[in-house]
CSV table of C-alpha atoms in Angstrom, one decimal:
chain,number,residue,atom,x,y,z
A,1,MET,CA,-11.9,70.0,11.5
A,2,LEU,CA,-11.0,66.4,10.8
A,3,PHE,CA,-13.5,63.6,11.7
A,4,THR,CA,-13.6,59.8,11.3
A,5,ILE,CA,-16.8,58.1,10.6
A,6,THR,CA,-17.0,54.3,11.1
A,7,GLY,CA,-19.4,52.6,8.8
A,8,ALA,CA,-19.2,55.5,6.4
A,9,ASN,CA,-20.9,53.4,3.6
A,10,GLY,CA,-24.2,53.2,5.4
A,11,PHE,CA,-27.3,55.2,4.5
A,12,ILE,CA,-26.8,57.8,7.3
A,13,GLY,CA,-23.0,57.5,7.0
A,14,CYS,CA,-23.0,58.6,3.4
A,15,ALA,CA,-25.3,61.5,4.1
A,16,LEU,CA,-23.1,62.6,7.0
A,17,VAL,CA,-19.9,62.4,4.9
A,18,LYS,CA,-21.5,64.6,2.3
A,19,HIS,CA,-22.8,67.1,4.8
A,20,LEU,CA,-19.5,67.5,6.8
A,21,VAL,CA,-17.6,67.9,3.5
A,22,SER,CA,-20.0,70.6,2.5
A,23,LEU,CA,-19.3,72.5,5.7
A,24,GLY,CA,-15.6,72.4,5.0
A,25,HIS,CA,-14.6,69.6,7.3
A,26,THR,CA,-12.2,66.9,6.4
A,27,VAL,CA,-13.6,63.4,6.7
A,28,ARG,CA,-12.0,60.0,7.0
A,29,GLY,CA,-14.4,57.1,6.5
A,30,THR,CA,-13.9,53.5,7.5
A,31,VAL,CA,-15.3,50.6,5.6
A,32,ARG,CA,-14.9,46.8,5.8
A,33,ASP,CA,-14.2,46.4,2.1
A,34,VAL,CA,-12.5,49.1,0.1
A,35,ALA,CA,-13.0,47.3,-3.1
A,36,LYS,CA,-16.7,47.2,-2.6
A,37,ASP,CA,-17.4,50.6,-1.0
A,38,GLY,CA,-14.3,52.7,-1.3
A,39,GLU,CA,-15.0,54.4,-4.7
A,40,HIS,CA,-18.4,55.6,-3.6
A,41,ILE,CA,-17.2,57.1,-0.3
A,42,ALA,CA,-14.2,58.7,-2.0
A,43,ALA,CA,-16.6,60.3,-4.5
A,44,LEU,CA,-18.4,61.9,-1.6
A,45,GLY,CA,-15.2,63.6,-0.6
A,46,ALA,CA,-13.8,61.4,2.2
A,47,GLU,CA,-10.5,59.7,2.6
A,48,VAL,CA,-11.3,56.0,2.8
A,49,VAL,CA,-9.7,53.6,5.3
A,50,GLU,CA,-10.3,49.9,5.4
A,51,CYS,CA,-11.0,48.3,8.8
A,52,LYS,CA,-11.9,44.7,8.1
A,53,SER,CA,-12.9,44.0,11.7
A,54,LEU,CA,-14.8,46.3,14.0
A,55,THR,CA,-12.9,44.7,17.0
A,56,ASP,CA,-9.4,45.5,15.6
A,57,VAL,CA,-8.4,48.2,18.1
A,58,GLU,CA,-5.0,48.9,16.4
A,59,ALA,CA,-6.5,49.4,12.9
A,60,LEU,CA,-9.3,51.6,14.4
A,61,ALA,CA,-6.8,53.7,16.4
A,62,ALA,CA,-4.8,54.3,13.2
A,63,ALA,CA,-7.9,55.5,11.5
A,64,PHE,CA,-8.6,57.8,14.4
A,65,LYS,CA,-5.1,59.3,14.6
A,66,GLY,CA,-5.1,63.1,14.6
A,67,VAL,CA,-8.8,63.5,14.2
A,68,ASP,CA,-11.0,65.9,16.3
A,69,GLY,CA,-13.7,63.5,16.9
A,70,VAL,CA,-15.2,60.1,15.9
A,71,PHE,CA,-18.7,59.3,14.7
A,72,HIS,CA,-19.3,55.6,15.4
A,73,MET,CA,-22.0,54.4,13.0
A,74,ALA,CA,-20.8,50.9,12.0
A,75,ALA,CA,-23.2,48.3,13.4
A,76,VAL,CA,-24.7,44.9,12.7
A,77,HIS,CA,-28.3,45.2,11.4
A,78,PRO,CA,-30.4,42.3,10.5
A,79,GLU,CA,-31.1,41.8,6.8
A,80,TYR,CA,-34.3,43.3,5.4
A,81,GLY,CA,-37.3,41.4,6.8
A,82,PHE,CA,-35.6,40.5,10.1
A,83,ALA,CA,-35.0,36.9,9.0
A,84,GLU,CA,-32.7,34.8,11.0
A,85,THR,CA,-29.1,35.8,10.5
A,86,PRO,CA,-25.9,33.7,10.1
A,87,GLU,CA,-24.5,35.3,13.2
A,88,GLY,CA,-27.4,34.3,15.3
A,89,ARG,CA,-28.5,36.1,18.5
A,90,ALA,CA,-25.2,35.6,20.3
A,91,GLY,CA,-23.2,36.9,17.3
A,92,ILE,CA,-25.3,40.0,16.8
A,93,LEU,CA,-25.1,40.9,20.5
A,94,ALA,CA,-21.3,40.3,20.7
A,95,THR,CA,-20.6,42.3,17.6
A,96,ALA,CA,-22.7,45.2,18.8
A,97,VAL,CA,-21.1,45.4,22.2
A,98,GLU,CA,-17.6,44.3,21.5
A,99,GLY,CA,-17.4,46.4,18.4
A,100,THR,CA,-18.5,49.5,20.2
A,101,VAL,CA,-16.2,49.0,23.1
A,102,ALA,CA,-13.3,48.4,20.6
A,103,VAL,CA,-14.1,51.7,18.9
A,104,LEU,CA,-14.0,53.5,22.3
A,105,LYS,CA,-10.8,51.8,23.3
A,106,ALA,CA,-9.2,52.9,20.0
A,107,ALA,CA,-10.5,56.4,20.5
A,108,LYS,CA,-8.8,56.5,23.9
A,109,GLN,CA,-5.6,55.1,22.5
A,110,ALA,CA,-5.6,57.7,19.8
A,111,GLU,CA,-6.3,60.4,22.4
A,112,ILE,CA,-9.7,61.4,21.0
A,113,LYS,CA,-11.9,63.0,23.5
A,114,ARG,CA,-15.3,63.2,21.8
A,115,VAL,CA,-17.3,60.3,20.3
A,116,VAL,CA,-20.8,60.5,18.8
A,117,LEU,CA,-22.6,57.1,18.8
A,118,THR,CA,-25.5,56.3,16.5
A,119,SER,CA,-28.1,54.2,18.3
A,120,SER,CA,-31.8,53.6,17.4
A,121,LEU,CA,-35.2,54.2,18.9
A,122,ALA,CA,-35.3,50.4,19.2
A,123,ALA,CA,-33.3,51.0,22.4
A,124,ILE,CA,-36.1,53.1,23.9
A,125,GLU,CA,-39.5,52.1,22.5
A,126,CYS,CA,-39.7,48.3,22.8
A,127,GLY,CA,-42.1,47.5,25.7
A,128,ASN,CA,-43.0,51.1,26.2
A,129,ASP,CA,-46.0,50.7,24.1
A,130,THR,CA,-48.1,53.7,25.3
A,131,GLY,CA,-47.6,57.3,26.4
A,132,THR,CA,-44.7,59.5,25.6
A,133,LEU,CA,-41.1,58.4,24.9
A,134,ASN,CA,-38.1,60.4,26.0
A,135,GLU,CA,-34.4,60.0,26.4
A,136,THR,CA,-34.6,58.7,30.0
A,137,MET,CA,-36.3,55.5,28.9
A,138,TRP,CA,-35.0,52.1,27.9
A,139,SER,CA,-36.6,49.2,26.1
A,140,LYS,CA,-37.7,46.5,28.5
A,141,ALA,CA,-35.7,43.3,29.0
A,142,ASP,CA,-38.8,41.4,30.0
A,143,VAL,CA,-40.0,42.0,26.4
A,144,TYR,CA,-36.9,41.6,24.3
A,145,ASP,CA,-35.6,38.6,26.4
A,146,SER,CA,-39.0,36.9,26.6
A,147,GLU,CA,-38.6,33.2,25.8
A,148,GLU,CA,-42.2,33.2,24.5
A,149,LYS,CA,-41.5,36.0,22.1
A,150,LEU,CA,-38.2,34.6,20.9
A,151,THR,CA,-39.6,31.2,20.2
A,152,ASN,CA,-43.3,31.6,19.4
A,153,THR,CA,-43.3,34.7,17.2
A,154,ARG,CA,-41.6,35.7,13.9
A,155,TRP,CA,-39.8,38.6,15.6
A,156,ALA,CA,-36.9,36.8,17.3
A,157,THR,CA,-34.3,38.7,15.2
A,158,HIS,CA,-36.1,42.0,15.8
A,159,TYR,CA,-36.0,41.5,19.6
A,160,THR,CA,-32.3,40.5,19.3
A,161,TYR,CA,-31.6,43.8,17.4
A,162,VAL,CA,-33.4,45.7,20.2
A,163,LYS,CA,-31.3,44.0,22.8
A,164,SER,CA,-28.1,44.7,20.9
A,165,LYS,CA,-28.9,48.5,20.7
A,166,VAL,CA,-29.7,48.6,24.5
A,167,GLU,CA,-26.5,46.7,25.4
A,168,GLN,CA,-24.4,48.7,22.9
A,169,GLU,CA,-25.5,52.0,24.4
A,170,ARG,CA,-25.0,50.9,28.0
A,171,ALA,CA,-21.6,49.4,27.3
A,172,ALA,CA,-20.6,52.7,25.6
A,173,ILE,CA,-21.9,54.8,28.5
A,174,ASP,CA,-20.0,52.7,31.1
A,175,PHE,CA,-16.8,52.7,29.1
A,176,ALA,CA,-16.9,56.5,28.5
A,177,LYS,CA,-17.6,57.2,32.2
A,178,ASP,CA,-14.7,55.0,33.3
A,179,ASN,CA,-12.3,56.4,30.8
A,180,GLY,CA,-13.1,60.1,30.6
A,181,LEU,CA,-14.5,60.1,27.1
A,182,ASP,CA,-17.0,62.7,26.0
A,183,LEU,CA,-19.8,60.5,24.6
A,184,ARG,CA,-22.9,61.9,22.9
A,185,ILE,CA,-25.6,59.5,21.6
A,186,VAL,CA,-28.0,60.1,18.6
A,187,VAL,CA,-31.1,58.0,18.7
A,188,PRO,CA,-32.8,58.3,15.3
A,189,GLY,CA,-36.5,57.3,14.8
A,190,ASN,CA,-37.1,53.8,13.7
A,191,LEU,CA,-37.9,54.7,10.1
A,192,CYS,CA,-35.0,56.9,8.9
A,193,ILE,CA,-35.5,57.6,5.2
A,194,GLY,CA,-34.9,60.3,2.6
A,195,PRO,CA,-33.4,61.0,-0.8
A,196,ILE,CA,-31.1,58.3,-2.2
A,197,ALA,CA,-27.9,58.8,-4.1
A,198,SER,CA,-28.1,55.7,-6.4
A,199,ARG,CA,-30.2,52.7,-7.2
A,200,GLN,CA,-28.7,50.9,-4.3
A,201,ILE,CA,-31.0,51.2,-1.3
A,202,ASN,CA,-30.9,49.9,2.3
A,203,GLY,CA,-33.5,47.8,4.0
A,204,THR,CA,-35.5,50.7,5.4
A,205,MET,CA,-35.9,52.4,2.1
A,206,THR,CA,-36.8,49.0,0.6
A,207,ARG,CA,-39.8,48.9,2.9
A,208,ILE,CA,-41.0,52.2,1.4
A,209,LYS,CA,-40.4,50.8,-2.0
A,210,ASP,CA,-42.4,47.7,-1.3
A,211,ILE,CA,-45.3,49.8,0.1
A,212,MET,CA,-45.3,51.8,-3.1
A,213,GLN,CA,-45.6,48.6,-5.1
A,214,GLY,CA,-48.4,47.1,-3.2
A,215,LYS,CA,-46.9,45.2,-0.3
A,216,ASN,CA,-47.1,46.3,3.3
A,217,THR,CA,-43.9,45.1,5.0
A,218,LEU,CA,-44.5,47.1,8.2
A,219,VAL,CA,-46.9,44.4,9.6
A,220,GLY,CA,-45.2,44.3,13.0
A,221,ALA,CA,-45.4,48.1,13.8
A,222,ALA,CA,-48.5,49.8,15.1
A,223,ASP,CA,-46.7,53.1,14.9
A,224,LEU,CA,-43.4,54.4,13.6
A,225,ALA,CA,-41.1,57.4,14.3
A,226,ILE,CA,-40.4,58.7,10.7
A,227,VAL,CA,-37.4,60.9,10.4
A,228,HIS,CA,-35.6,62.6,7.5
A,229,VAL,CA,-32.0,61.4,7.1
A,230,GLN,CA,-30.8,65.1,6.9
A,231,ASP,CA,-32.3,65.7,10.4
A,232,VAL,CA,-30.4,62.8,11.7
A,233,VAL,CA,-27.2,64.2,10.0
A,234,GLU,CA,-27.8,67.6,11.5
A,235,ALA,CA,-28.2,66.1,15.0
A,236,HIS,CA,-24.9,64.2,14.6
A,237,THR,CA,-23.2,67.4,13.5
A,238,LYS,CA,-24.6,69.4,16.4
A,239,CYS,CA,-23.6,66.7,18.9
A,240,MET,CA,-20.1,66.7,17.6
A,241,THR,CA,-19.6,70.5,17.3
A,242,LEU,CA,-21.5,71.9,20.3
A,243,ASP,CA,-19.6,71.8,23.6
A,244,SER,CA,-22.9,72.1,25.4
A,245,ALA,CA,-24.3,68.8,24.0
A,246,SER,CA,-24.4,65.8,26.3
A,247,GLY,CA,-26.1,62.4,26.7
A,248,ARG,CA,-28.8,61.0,24.5
A,249,TYR,CA,-30.9,62.8,21.8
A,250,ILE,CA,-33.9,61.3,20.2
A,251,VAL,CA,-34.2,62.6,16.6
A,252,ALA,CA,-37.8,62.1,15.7
A,253,SER,CA,-41.2,63.8,16.1
A,254,ASP,CA,-44.3,62.1,17.4
A,255,MET,CA,-44.8,58.6,16.0
A,256,THR,CA,-47.3,57.9,13.2
A,257,THR,CA,-49.7,55.0,13.0
A,258,THR,CA,-49.1,52.6,10.1
A,259,GLU,CA,-52.6,53.4,8.9
A,260,ASP,CA,-51.8,57.2,8.7
A,261,LEU,CA,-48.5,56.4,6.9
A,262,LEU,CA,-50.2,54.4,4.2
A,263,ALA,CA,-53.0,56.9,3.9
A,264,ALA,CA,-50.6,59.7,3.4
A,265,LEU,CA,-48.8,57.9,0.6
A,266,ARG,CA,-52.1,57.0,-1.1
A,267,GLN,CA,-53.1,60.7,-1.0
A,268,MET,CA,-49.8,61.8,-2.4
A,269,TYR,CA,-49.6,59.1,-5.1
A,270,PRO,CA,-53.1,58.2,-6.1
A,271,ASN,CA,-52.0,56.6,-9.3
A,272,LEU,CA,-49.5,54.2,-7.7
A,273,PRO,CA,-50.5,50.8,-6.1
A,274,VAL,CA,-49.8,51.9,-2.5
A,275,ALA,CA,-50.3,48.9,-0.2
A,276,GLU,CA,-53.3,48.4,2.0
A,277,GLN,CA,-52.6,47.7,5.6
A,278,GLY,CA,-53.8,44.1,5.5
A,279,LYS,CA,-53.3,41.6,8.4
A,280,MET,CA,-51.0,42.9,11.1
A,281,ASP,CA,-48.9,41.0,13.6
A,282,ILE,CA,-48.0,43.7,16.1
A,283,ALA,CA,-44.7,43.5,17.9
A,284,SER,CA,-44.5,47.1,18.9
A,285,GLY,CA,-47.0,49.7,20.0
A,286,VAL,CA,-50.8,49.5,20.3
A,287,PRO,CA,-53.0,49.1,17.2
A,288,GLY,CA,-54.5,52.3,16.0
A,289,ALA,CA,-52.5,54.5,18.5
A,290,ALA,CA,-49.4,56.6,18.0
A,291,ARG,CA,-47.0,57.4,20.8
A,292,LYS,CA,-45.7,60.9,21.5
A,293,ILE,CA,-42.0,61.8,21.7
A,294,GLU,CA,-40.3,64.4,23.8
A,295,SER,CA,-37.0,65.1,22.1
A,296,ARG,CA,-34.0,66.9,23.6
A,297,ALA,CA,-32.8,67.5,20.0
A,298,VAL,CA,-35.8,69.9,19.7
A,299,SER,CA,-35.8,71.4,23.2
A,300,GLU,CA,-32.0,71.7,23.7
A,301,LEU,CA,-30.4,71.6,20.2
A,302,GLY,CA,-33.0,73.8,18.7
A,303,MET,CA,-33.8,71.5,15.8
A,304,GLN,CA,-36.9,71.8,13.7
A,305,LEU,CA,-37.7,68.3,12.4
A,306,THR,CA,-39.1,67.7,9.0
A,307,PRO,CA,-42.9,66.7,8.9
A,308,TYR,CA,-43.3,63.0,8.2
A,309,GLN,CA,-45.4,63.6,5.0
A,310,GLN,CA,-42.6,65.7,3.6
A,311,THR,CA,-40.1,63.1,4.5
A,312,LEU,CA,-42.1,60.3,2.8
A,313,LYS,CA,-42.5,62.4,-0.3
A,314,ALA,CA,-38.8,63.2,-0.6
A,315,SER,CA,-38.0,59.5,-0.2
A,316,VAL,CA,-40.5,58.3,-2.8
A,317,ASP,CA,-39.8,61.1,-5.3
A,318,SER,CA,-36.1,60.2,-5.1
A,319,MET,CA,-36.7,56.5,-5.7
A,320,ILE,CA,-38.9,57.4,-8.7
A,321,SER,CA,-36.3,59.7,-10.2
A,322,HIS,CA,-33.6,56.9,-9.8
A,323,LYS,CA,-36.1,54.4,-11.3
A,324,VAL,CA,-36.0,52.3,-8.2
A,325,ILE,CA,-39.8,52.6,-8.2
A,326,ALA,CA,-41.2,52.1,-11.6
A,327,ILE,CA,-44.0,54.3,-13.0
A,328,SER,CA,-46.1,52.8,-15.7
A,329,SER,CA,-47.0,54.8,-18.8
A,330,ALA,CA,-50.7,54.6,-17.7
A,331,ALA,CA,-50.0,56.0,-14.2
């Protein structure tokens, strides 16, 4: 089968390209800049198509022509650290919604029936700080739109990102319903990590790198849903290829407290300067508690998710082997 992946140069996108090609599928990957990302995507086995703007419906429709389905992964994500972004709140929100609707319009124009959208647990967990998370839940607007949180905390860009994922999903669901598109949504855990392909790493993997070098950059999270990138890739593949799939699928096991995450890394790597927890500034969850997750990916897609300790080890070992994390001769 032939599939198009938007944002094929992302961490999950690259892993999905490689997986689909290994299964014998043909993949077309869109990127904003072929000169920057084209060679790497082509090396993974995909045909590379440049789409400079995520709102260019005609260019997207051309990239979708003749394919059996579209994976929409391209998205705006704040830079590592959730600092203020050049786009600002309005720009992030507009790009998330308008870009997604443009992709769906292009899919309709190209007569594509099935689209798999990549979302984030950010669309579910914000404001739902206790109990069990599931696919029927949404992050709470009274939290991510709170003027106090947007002006008096350091997490304004984080809350903007949360809002962008909620509005992206809802816009996609409404468009698909009105236009007869078969939309499935993958909701990865909020710490999607795993083996890397080169020394170039994304913001999420940079957080793990920092922890292994003594700096805790997870100070806003009481707990995290840690998921292996290959589990996320498997969920995307099942959502695309199984006629029975429908709706949203969280791809994550129960969440893990930041304390347990750091303790697991210290136990696995006693000779490395794993960060202490230090002073926290919790924006999500309840200190010392970990939320449960009920996942349709497990109950309905039959997935067996990788334990978080194994996921952490695969990630760190990979960064060590690529010399992203340095090992001193005395370690």
